[in-house]
Short mmCIF file of C-alpha atoms and ligand atoms in Angstrom, two decimals:
data_model
loop_
_atom_site.label_atom_id
_atom_site.label_comp_id
_atom_site.label_asym_id
_atom_site.label_seq_id
_atom_site.Cartn_x
_atom_site.Cartn_y
_atom_site.Cartn_z
CA MET W 24 157.51 59.15 124.93
CA SER W 25 159.95 59.31 121.87
CA THR W 26 162.51 55.99 121.34
CA PHE W 27 165.06 57.95 123.81
CA LYS W 28 165.75 57.90 127.36
CA ALA W 29 168.09 60.21 129.69
CA PRO W 30 171.47 58.59 130.42
CA LYS W 31 171.37 56.27 133.31
CA GLY W 32 172.00 58.25 136.42
CA THR W 33 171.10 60.94 134.95
CA PHE W 34 167.61 62.84 134.99
CA ASP W 35 166.08 66.04 132.45
CA LEU W 36 164.95 69.24 135.13
CA ILE W 37 161.22 69.85 134.33
CA PRO W 38 159.34 72.72 135.79
CA PRO W 39 157.58 72.74 137.96
CA PHE W 40 159.75 71.49 139.67
CA SER W 41 162.57 72.99 138.02
CA ALA W 42 161.46 76.55 139.13
CA THR W 43 163.04 74.89 143.05
CA TYR W 44 167.12 74.16 141.15
CA LEU W 45 166.96 77.69 139.64
CA ALA W 46 165.77 78.91 143.71
CA VAL W 47 168.60 76.87 144.85
CA ARG W 48 171.47 77.92 142.88
CA ASP W 49 170.30 81.66 144.05
CA ALA W 50 170.19 80.94 147.76
CA ILE W 51 173.77 78.81 148.27
CA SER W 52 175.25 82.65 145.29
CA ALA W 53 173.60 84.97 147.50
CA PRO W 54 175.32 85.31 150.23
CA LEU W 55 178.76 84.99 147.83
CA ARG W 56 178.11 87.63 145.45
CA LYS W 57 177.07 89.94 148.36
CA SER W 58 180.93 89.26 149.78
CA GLY W 59 182.51 89.80 147.39
CA TYR W 60 183.55 87.05 145.31
CA GLY W 61 183.07 86.99 141.18
CA TYR W 62 181.77 84.57 138.99
CA VAL W 63 183.15 82.27 137.42
CA GLU W 64 182.46 79.63 134.18
CA THR W 65 184.08 77.14 131.94
CA PRO W 66 184.93 74.61 130.18
CA GLY W 67 183.22 71.40 131.27
CA PHE W 68 185.45 69.76 129.89
CA GLU W 69 189.36 69.46 130.39
CA ASP W 70 192.62 67.66 129.71
CA VAL W 71 192.55 65.06 132.48
CA ASN W 72 195.94 65.51 133.05
CA LEU W 73 194.58 68.73 134.99
CA PHE W 74 191.93 66.55 137.20
CA ALA W 75 194.83 63.16 137.95
CA ARG W 76 197.36 65.45 139.24
CA GLY W 77 195.25 68.03 141.13
CA VAL W 78 192.56 66.23 142.10
CA GLY W 79 194.50 63.37 142.86
CA GLU W 80 195.50 59.83 140.65
CA SER W 81 194.46 57.49 143.56
CA THR W 82 191.43 59.31 144.67
CA ASP W 83 188.76 57.19 143.35
CA ILE W 84 187.53 60.27 141.14
CA VAL W 85 190.65 59.62 139.21
CA THR W 86 190.43 55.80 139.43
CA LYS W 87 186.67 55.52 139.03
CA GLU W 88 185.16 57.62 138.36
CA MET W 89 186.05 59.82 135.26
CA TYR W 90 184.65 60.29 132.08
CA THR W 91 187.62 60.13 129.58
CA LEU W 92 187.60 60.75 125.60
CA THR W 93 189.88 60.98 122.69
CA THR W 94 188.86 64.07 120.00
CA LYS W 95 189.52 63.46 116.72
CA GLY W 96 192.98 65.58 117.46
CA GLY W 97 194.33 62.69 119.95
CA SER W 98 193.49 65.65 123.12
CA HIS W 99 192.68 63.15 125.84
CA LEU W 100 190.37 65.37 127.76
CA ALA W 101 187.37 64.39 130.43
CA LEU W 102 184.66 65.85 132.13
CA ARG W 103 184.66 67.76 134.80
CA PRO W 104 183.95 65.95 137.37
CA GLU W 105 184.65 68.59 139.77
CA GLY W 106 185.64 72.24 139.77
CA THR W 107 188.38 73.61 141.94
CA ALA W 108 190.98 72.44 139.81
CA SER W 109 189.11 73.83 136.24
CA VAL W 110 188.32 77.14 138.53
CA LEU W 111 192.45 77.58 139.24
CA ARG W 112 193.42 76.97 136.53
CA ALA W 113 191.50 79.92 134.73
CA ALA W 114 192.74 82.07 137.57
CA LEU W 115 195.88 81.00 137.29
CA GLU W 116 196.12 81.12 132.71
CA ALA W 117 194.53 84.29 132.85
CA ASN W 118 197.15 85.84 135.70
CA MET W 119 194.77 86.77 138.22
CA HIS W 120 196.82 86.39 140.81
CA LYS W 121 198.71 89.04 139.45
CA ALA W 122 196.45 91.38 138.54
CA GLY W 123 195.19 92.68 141.96
CA GLY W 124 194.99 92.66 145.52
CA LEU W 125 195.28 88.86 146.65
CA PRO W 126 193.04 86.35 147.88
CA VAL W 127 191.25 85.70 144.35
CA LYS W 128 187.91 85.67 145.20
CA LEU W 129 185.67 83.12 142.84
CA TRP W 130 181.77 81.56 142.75
CA TYR W 131 180.94 79.30 140.59
CA SER W 132 177.85 77.35 139.76
CA GLY W 133 177.30 74.10 136.63
CA SER W 134 176.77 70.62 135.65
CA TYR W 135 179.42 68.10 137.24
CA TYR W 136 179.96 64.47 136.07
CA ARG W 137 181.08 61.35 137.74
CA TYR W 138 180.63 57.71 136.63
CA GLU W 139 179.04 56.62 139.88
CA ARG W 140 176.65 53.33 140.57
CA PRO W 141 173.69 55.71 140.25
CA GLN W 142 171.59 55.72 143.55
CA LYS W 143 168.75 58.21 145.37
CA GLY W 144 171.51 61.37 145.53
CA ARG W 145 174.34 60.66 143.32
CA TYR W 146 173.74 61.16 140.26
CA ARG W 147 176.07 60.54 137.22
CA HIS W 148 175.43 64.17 136.46
CA PHE W 149 174.59 66.14 138.96
CA SER W 150 174.42 69.56 139.95
CA GLN W 151 177.37 71.94 142.04
CA VAL W 152 178.00 75.48 143.64
CA GLY W 153 180.56 76.58 144.93
CA ALA W 154 183.66 79.02 145.70
CA GLU W 155 187.28 79.46 146.80
CA ALA W 156 189.32 82.02 147.66
CA ILE W 157 192.89 81.99 146.02
CA GLY W 158 196.42 83.00 147.37
CA ALA W 159 195.93 84.17 150.90
CA GLU W 160 196.37 82.47 154.31
CA ASP W 161 194.34 83.36 156.62
CA PRO W 162 192.67 81.99 158.63
CA ALA W 163 188.98 83.99 159.09
CA LEU W 164 189.06 83.17 154.93
CA ASP W 165 188.00 79.29 155.40
CA ALA W 166 185.96 81.14 158.65
CA GLU W 167 184.32 83.50 155.89
CA LEU W 168 184.10 80.33 153.84
CA ILE W 169 181.96 77.86 155.91
CA ILE W 170 180.16 81.01 157.47
CA LEU W 171 178.62 81.35 154.29
CA ALA W 172 177.55 78.19 153.22
CA ASP W 173 175.57 78.01 157.04
CA GLN W 174 173.78 81.49 155.83
CA ALA W 175 173.50 79.74 152.27
CA TYR W 176 171.86 76.86 154.05
CA ARG W 177 169.92 78.67 156.85
CA SER W 178 168.22 81.04 154.08
CA LEU W 179 166.81 77.17 152.47
CA GLY W 180 164.86 77.52 155.60
CA LEU W 181 167.63 74.17 155.93
CA ARG W 182 168.23 73.37 159.63
CA GLU W 183 168.68 69.76 160.12
CA PHE W 184 172.05 69.88 158.88
CA ARG W 185 175.83 69.74 160.73
CA ILE W 186 178.99 70.96 159.91
CA LEU W 187 181.54 68.47 160.58
CA LEU W 188 185.79 70.07 160.75
CA ASN W 189 189.32 69.63 160.98
CA SER W 190 192.82 70.23 160.52
CA LEU W 191 194.82 68.05 157.86
CA GLY W 192 198.79 70.12 158.99
CA ASP W 193 200.72 70.40 156.47
CA LYS W 194 204.26 70.12 154.59
CA GLU W 195 205.53 69.59 157.46
CA CYS W 196 203.27 67.63 160.22
CA ARG W 197 201.40 65.88 158.11
CA PRO W 198 204.03 63.08 156.29
CA VAL W 199 204.53 62.38 160.48
CA TYR W 200 201.12 61.86 161.23
CA ARG W 201 200.86 59.47 158.07
CA GLU W 202 204.13 57.02 159.64
CA ALA W 203 201.71 56.69 162.01
CA LEU W 204 199.09 56.12 160.51
CA GLN W 205 200.57 53.65 157.72
CA THR W 206 202.39 52.03 160.68
CA PHE W 207 199.32 51.42 162.29
CA LEU W 208 197.14 50.03 158.90
CA ARG W 209 200.20 48.17 157.99
CA GLY W 210 198.52 45.72 161.21
CA LEU W 211 195.20 45.69 160.18
CA ASP W 212 192.95 43.09 158.47
CA LEU W 213 192.63 44.66 155.33
CA ASP W 214 192.08 43.90 151.51
CA GLU W 215 194.61 44.48 148.87
CA GLU W 216 194.03 47.35 147.96
CA THR W 217 192.87 48.65 150.71
CA LEU W 218 196.93 47.92 150.75
CA ARG W 219 197.36 49.70 148.59
CA ARG W 220 196.29 52.88 149.16
CA ALA W 221 197.82 52.80 153.04
CA GLU W 222 200.99 52.43 151.14
CA ILE W 223 200.05 55.54 148.93
CA ASN W 224 197.37 57.38 150.68
CA PRO W 225 197.01 55.80 153.78
CA LEU W 226 194.84 58.76 155.83
CA ARG W 227 191.95 58.04 152.58
CA VAL W 228 191.50 54.49 154.31
CA LEU W 229 190.19 57.05 156.54
CA ASP W 230 187.60 57.67 154.65
CA ASP W 231 186.33 53.73 153.66
CA LYS W 232 182.93 53.82 154.51
CA ARG W 233 182.62 50.44 155.10
CA GLU W 234 181.82 49.16 158.72
CA SER W 235 184.76 46.28 158.92
CA VAL W 236 187.02 49.44 158.38
CA GLN W 237 185.44 51.57 160.09
CA LYS W 238 185.67 48.57 163.11
CA GLN W 239 189.38 47.84 163.09
CA LEU W 240 189.90 51.89 162.54
CA VAL W 241 188.15 52.48 166.18
CA GLY W 242 192.26 53.04 167.70
CA ALA W 243 193.80 55.05 163.94
CA PRO W 244 196.32 57.70 165.18
CA LEU W 245 194.55 60.49 165.10
CA LEU W 246 196.17 63.71 163.10
CA LYS W 247 194.97 66.78 166.26
CA ASP W 248 197.36 64.50 167.75
CA TYR W 249 200.59 65.23 165.28
CA LEU W 250 199.56 69.46 164.49
CA CYS W 251 202.84 70.92 164.36
CA GLU W 252 202.00 74.52 166.64
CA GLU W 253 201.52 76.99 163.22
CA CYS W 254 198.85 74.28 162.44
CA LYS W 255 197.34 74.85 166.24
CA ALA W 256 197.19 77.72 166.42
CA TYR W 257 195.51 78.58 162.43
CA HIS W 258 192.78 75.98 163.74
CA GLU W 259 192.51 77.24 166.19
CA GLU W 260 192.18 80.45 165.35
CA VAL W 261 188.91 79.02 163.06
CA ARG W 262 187.63 78.08 165.97
CA ALA W 263 187.88 81.19 166.85
CA LEU W 264 185.66 82.77 164.37
CA ILE W 265 182.66 80.69 163.26
CA THR W 266 182.61 80.89 166.73
CA ALA W 267 182.70 83.38 167.09
CA ALA W 268 179.76 84.28 164.33
CA GLY W 269 177.36 81.89 166.40
CA VAL W 270 177.70 79.01 163.87
CA ALA W 271 177.81 75.40 165.48
CA PHE W 272 180.15 72.32 164.30
CA GLU W 273 181.98 70.22 165.30
CA ASP W 274 184.73 68.38 165.84
CA ASP W 275 185.47 65.10 163.39
CA PRO W 276 189.35 63.92 163.65
CA LYS W 277 188.54 61.44 161.33
CA LEU W 278 187.88 63.55 158.45
CA VAL W 279 190.32 63.66 155.63
CA ARG W 280 187.67 64.77 151.94
CA GLY W 281 187.95 61.62 149.10
CA LEU W 282 190.57 64.22 147.30
CA ASP W 283 194.02 64.00 147.78
CA TYR W 284 194.42 68.13 147.59
CA TYR W 285 193.39 69.64 151.08
CA THR W 286 195.55 70.98 153.94
CA ARG W 287 194.16 72.56 157.17
CA THR W 288 191.23 73.22 157.80
CA THR W 289 188.90 70.09 156.06
CA PHE W 290 184.60 70.24 156.86
CA GLU W 291 181.43 68.92 155.42
CA PHE W 292 178.25 69.58 155.07
CA VAL W 293 175.90 66.77 156.42
CA HIS W 294 171.98 66.22 156.69
CA ASP W 295 170.84 63.11 158.42
CA GLY W 296 167.69 62.76 156.18
CA LEU W 297 169.38 61.56 153.55
CA GLY W 298 170.57 57.90 154.58
CA SER W 299 173.36 56.99 152.96
CA GLN W 300 173.28 59.80 150.54
CA SER W 301 174.30 62.26 153.18
CA ALA W 302 177.07 65.13 152.89
CA VAL W 303 175.48 68.38 151.57
CA GLY W 304 178.84 69.85 150.86
CA GLY W 305 182.65 69.90 151.48
CA GLY W 306 185.47 71.76 150.92
CA GLY W 307 189.00 72.64 152.73
CA ARG W 308 191.87 74.02 152.46
CA TYR W 309 194.64 73.78 149.11
CA ASP W 310 197.77 75.53 149.59
CA GLY W 311 199.70 72.89 147.77
CA LEU W 312 196.93 73.28 144.47
CA SER W 313 198.26 75.17 142.71
CA GLU W 314 201.99 74.00 142.69
CA MET W 315 200.44 71.01 141.73
CA ILE W 316 199.24 72.15 138.56
CA GLY W 317 202.12 74.08 137.45
CA GLY W 318 201.15 77.60 139.48
CA PRO W 319 203.11 80.10 142.01
CA ALA W 320 202.41 78.49 146.19
CA LEU W 321 199.02 80.18 146.89
CA PRO W 322 197.73 78.96 149.54
CA SER W 323 193.40 78.46 148.63
CA VAL W 324 190.78 77.63 149.74
CA GLY W 325 187.00 76.45 148.90
CA TRP W 326 183.62 75.00 148.65
CA ALA W 327 181.22 72.99 146.67
CA LEU W 328 177.73 72.12 147.53
CA GLY W 329 175.67 69.33 146.10
CA VAL W 330 172.61 71.40 144.61
CA ASP W 331 170.95 67.95 143.46
CA ARG W 332 171.70 66.71 147.64
CA THR W 333 170.53 70.07 148.74
CA VAL W 334 166.83 69.90 147.06
CA LEU W 335 166.16 66.87 148.04
CA ALA W 336 166.70 67.82 152.28
CA LEU W 337 164.68 70.01 151.63
CA GLU W 338 162.60 67.23 151.01
CA ALA W 339 163.12 65.69 153.95
CA GLU W 340 163.08 68.48 156.51
CA GLY W 341 158.90 69.29 154.39
CA ILE W 342 160.49 72.93 153.67
CA GLU W 343 158.39 74.23 150.07
CA LEU W 344 159.93 77.34 148.84
CA ASP W 345 158.30 80.27 148.11
CA ILE W 346 158.60 80.89 144.55
CA PRO W 347 156.63 83.66 143.72
CA ALA W 348 154.46 82.64 140.07
CA ALA W 349 156.16 83.70 136.93
CA THR W 350 153.55 84.65 135.13
CA SER W 351 152.02 88.06 136.79
CA VAL W 352 149.70 88.86 133.75
CA PHE W 353 147.67 86.22 131.69
CA ALA W 354 145.67 87.74 127.74
CA VAL W 355 143.99 85.98 126.74
CA PRO W 356 142.00 87.65 123.11
CA LEU W 357 138.43 86.55 121.03
CA GLY W 358 138.48 86.79 118.58
CA ASP W 359 141.05 88.06 115.55
CA GLU W 360 140.42 91.52 116.28
CA ALA W 361 141.57 90.57 119.67
CA ARG W 362 144.43 89.33 118.91
CA LYS W 363 146.16 91.84 117.01
CA VAL W 364 145.62 94.28 119.80
CA LEU W 365 146.14 91.77 122.86
CA PHE W 366 149.24 90.62 121.40
CA GLY W 367 150.65 94.42 120.65
CA LEU W 368 149.87 95.29 125.01
CA VAL W 369 151.29 92.03 125.86
CA THR W 370 154.45 93.18 124.75
CA ARG W 371 154.24 97.37 126.10
CA LEU W 372 153.90 94.80 129.42
CA ARG W 373 156.80 93.26 128.88
CA LYS W 374 158.77 96.46 127.76
CA GLU W 375 157.24 97.72 131.40
CA GLY W 376 158.69 94.02 132.81
CA VAL W 377 155.78 93.32 134.01
CA ALA W 378 155.83 89.63 133.40
CA THR W 379 153.20 88.37 131.47
CA ASP W 380 151.94 85.37 128.40
CA PHE W 381 149.34 85.27 125.98
CA SER W 382 147.06 82.45 125.73
CA PHE W 383 147.57 81.40 122.18
CA GLY W 384 146.28 78.47 119.70
CA ALA W 385 142.61 79.00 118.30
CA LYS W 386 140.16 78.00 121.45
CA GLY W 387 137.69 78.63 123.51
CA LEU W 388 137.43 80.49 126.19
CA LYS W 389 137.10 78.09 129.00
CA ALA W 390 140.42 76.26 127.07
CA HIS W 391 141.79 79.40 127.40
CA MET W 392 140.85 80.86 131.08
CA LYS W 393 142.39 77.01 132.50
CA SER W 394 145.50 78.82 130.95
CA ALA W 395 145.03 81.56 132.71
CA ASN W 396 144.69 79.94 135.59
CA ARG W 397 147.60 77.26 135.62
CA SER W 398 149.41 81.04 134.64
CA GLY W 399 149.02 81.66 138.18
CA ALA W 400 149.54 85.24 136.87
CA ARG W 401 147.75 87.90 139.24
CA PHE W 402 145.42 89.02 136.39
CA ALA W 403 143.72 87.27 132.91
CA ILE W 404 143.50 90.87 130.77
CA VAL W 405 140.47 89.81 128.51
CA ALA W 406 138.89 90.95 125.31
CA GLY W 407 136.70 90.28 122.56
CA GLU W 408 135.43 92.04 119.80
CA ARG W 409 132.90 93.97 122.24
CA ASP W 410 135.09 95.20 124.25
CA LEU W 411 137.53 97.03 121.54
CA ALA W 412 134.58 98.69 120.20
CA GLU W 413 134.19 100.13 123.07
CA GLY W 414 138.23 100.57 123.68
CA VAL W 415 137.56 99.00 126.38
CA VAL W 416 139.20 95.68 127.33
CA GLN W 417 138.17 93.39 130.84
CA LEU W 418 140.93 93.63 133.50
CA LYS W 419 140.18 90.01 136.31
CA ASP W 420 141.55 89.50 139.28
CA MET W 421 141.74 85.75 140.07
CA GLU W 422 142.15 85.76 142.75
CA SER W 423 138.81 87.87 144.02
CA GLY W 424 137.03 87.22 140.88
CA GLU W 425 136.25 90.50 140.44
CA GLN W 426 136.47 91.53 136.74
CA THR W 427 136.62 95.72 135.93
CA ALA W 428 136.84 98.07 132.13
CA VAL W 429 139.33 99.57 132.11
CA ALA W 430 140.63 101.17 129.16
CA LEU W 431 142.93 101.03 126.45
CA ASP W 432 145.07 103.86 126.51
CA GLU W 433 145.00 102.88 130.64
CA LEU W 434 145.67 99.65 130.65
CA VAL W 435 150.16 99.74 131.04
CA GLU W 436 149.70 101.78 134.45
CA THR W 437 146.72 100.56 135.34
CA VAL W 438 148.30 96.94 135.57
CA LYS W 439 151.22 99.00 137.24
CA ALA W 440 149.54 100.43 139.78
CA ARG W 441 147.84 97.37 140.89
CA LEU W 442 150.40 95.16 140.68
CA ALA W 443 152.90 97.31 143.33
P1 ATP S 28 180.84 61.42 148.65
O1 ATP S 28 181.74 60.64 149.61
O2 ATP S 28 179.60 61.39 148.98
O3 ATP S 28 180.63 60.66 147.51
P2 ATP S 28 181.97 63.30 147.80
O4 ATP S 28 183.06 63.30 148.69
O5 ATP S 28 182.79 62.74 146.20
O6 ATP S 28 180.80 62.68 148.36
P3 ATP S 28 183.15 65.66 146.74
O7 ATP S 28 183.49 66.06 145.50
O8 ATP S 28 183.33 66.69 148.03
O9 ATP S 28 182.03 64.80 147.73
O10 ATP S 28 181.84 67.58 146.34
C1 ATP S 28 180.75 68.15 146.77
C2 ATP S 28 179.44 67.63 146.71
O11 ATP S 28 179.36 67.64 145.46
C3 ATP S 28 179.08 66.63 147.85
O12 ATP S 28 179.02 66.83 148.88
C4 ATP S 28 177.63 66.21 147.30
O13 ATP S 28 176.11 66.95 147.51
C5 ATP S 28 177.63 66.38 145.87
N1 ATP S 28 178.22 65.69 145.27
C6 ATP S 28 178.80 64.57 144.61
N2 ATP S 28 179.20 63.42 143.69
C7 ATP S 28 177.54 62.96 143.69
C8 ATP S 28 176.96 62.73 142.93
N3 ATP S 28 177.61 61.39 142.25
N4 ATP S 28 175.45 63.16 142.80
C9 ATP S 28 175.16 63.99 143.38
N5 ATP S 28 175.91 64.87 144.29
C10 ATP S 28 176.95 64.70 144.60
MG1 MG S 29 182.35 60.06 145.82
#
């Protein structure tokens, strides 16, 4: 062990566990990649004001959870706590919304940082895969994203998750509701901070996790009773499209989510095997965000799924992903001459696309074969001086133990044929 440890609230991904992470990222992004979403990658840090404005001044993320820094040049930056604001910023900066047809559909995968109290499923460095569809107001787009996330989770074998769905209304109907809710909240017995929140962003009080608060919210007015005709029709169409796709969901009239920028469709994926960190992903429509960060009006919708919690959900359901061994062939040289010949064969096999590894270092046959076993390879190629003198190598089937001599110049083709 070295003097140093991974910082509090973080952990390293190392083999073999890290392979699960790669597979989960791959599974979540696969439906997006096949549905017209292009890959976007943005910096790990941004101007702090992008998040202050984009995520919202009164949110926990901005007030408590952001890692901020001032550079030697005097710039105020923040490690990115979420992806949407950055992706929208990047799309606007590149004028993607002017370049072709709308929506601009993008997906991303990366590290995010929040200064939180570390616990199971809640870390200071975590991993998300996300999708954003920018510049179109179309209920089919909201439905598409929900269906693709559902498909991603199902492709991993997950079953015990639920989709919670709500509409937050728009700039016509939300203010009316906001006022009604505020009047209601002012009459409750709330602590000072919560009362302040009720003045700045009363909807977020609905998201309060404390039971003492939730108990008082039982009779709170619900947004669904205040939705304007347009929002109601929009929401009904989203619901109908998801239902027609065979995706089950639950209406959750209190679902608001922690970010300020959401309008209309909001949803969350929750998993019942995860205890209090039950949200595995979430998203929604953010029609006003572009204007909030200085862009034109671009109604958009997106989601982000947490990779860490998705991995925990797999564990909770006892699902082991079928991850094939990374190595197909493992070469074991016995002696110096064999090292040269086999190393050459390894390079040729690799060029031919066969996943091949080599037993490095001077060691005895037993230790070499142990490495071969550990690699998970289907075949081992073993050769000593006598084999080389006869112009052959031994091809060993690691499953059956059966060993056959193969001529050196036929090895590549033989291996490829037997792996096929
Ligand atoms: P929570 O209510 O649990 O704090 P959130 O609403 O802050 O979640 P989002 O901002 O919607 O989460 O992020 C989307 C997903 O990213 C979450 O559903 C979760 O899976 C994951 N996530 C968010 N924060 C963390 C974290 N600190 N550690 C691990 N995963 C996280
Ligand atoms: Mg949070």
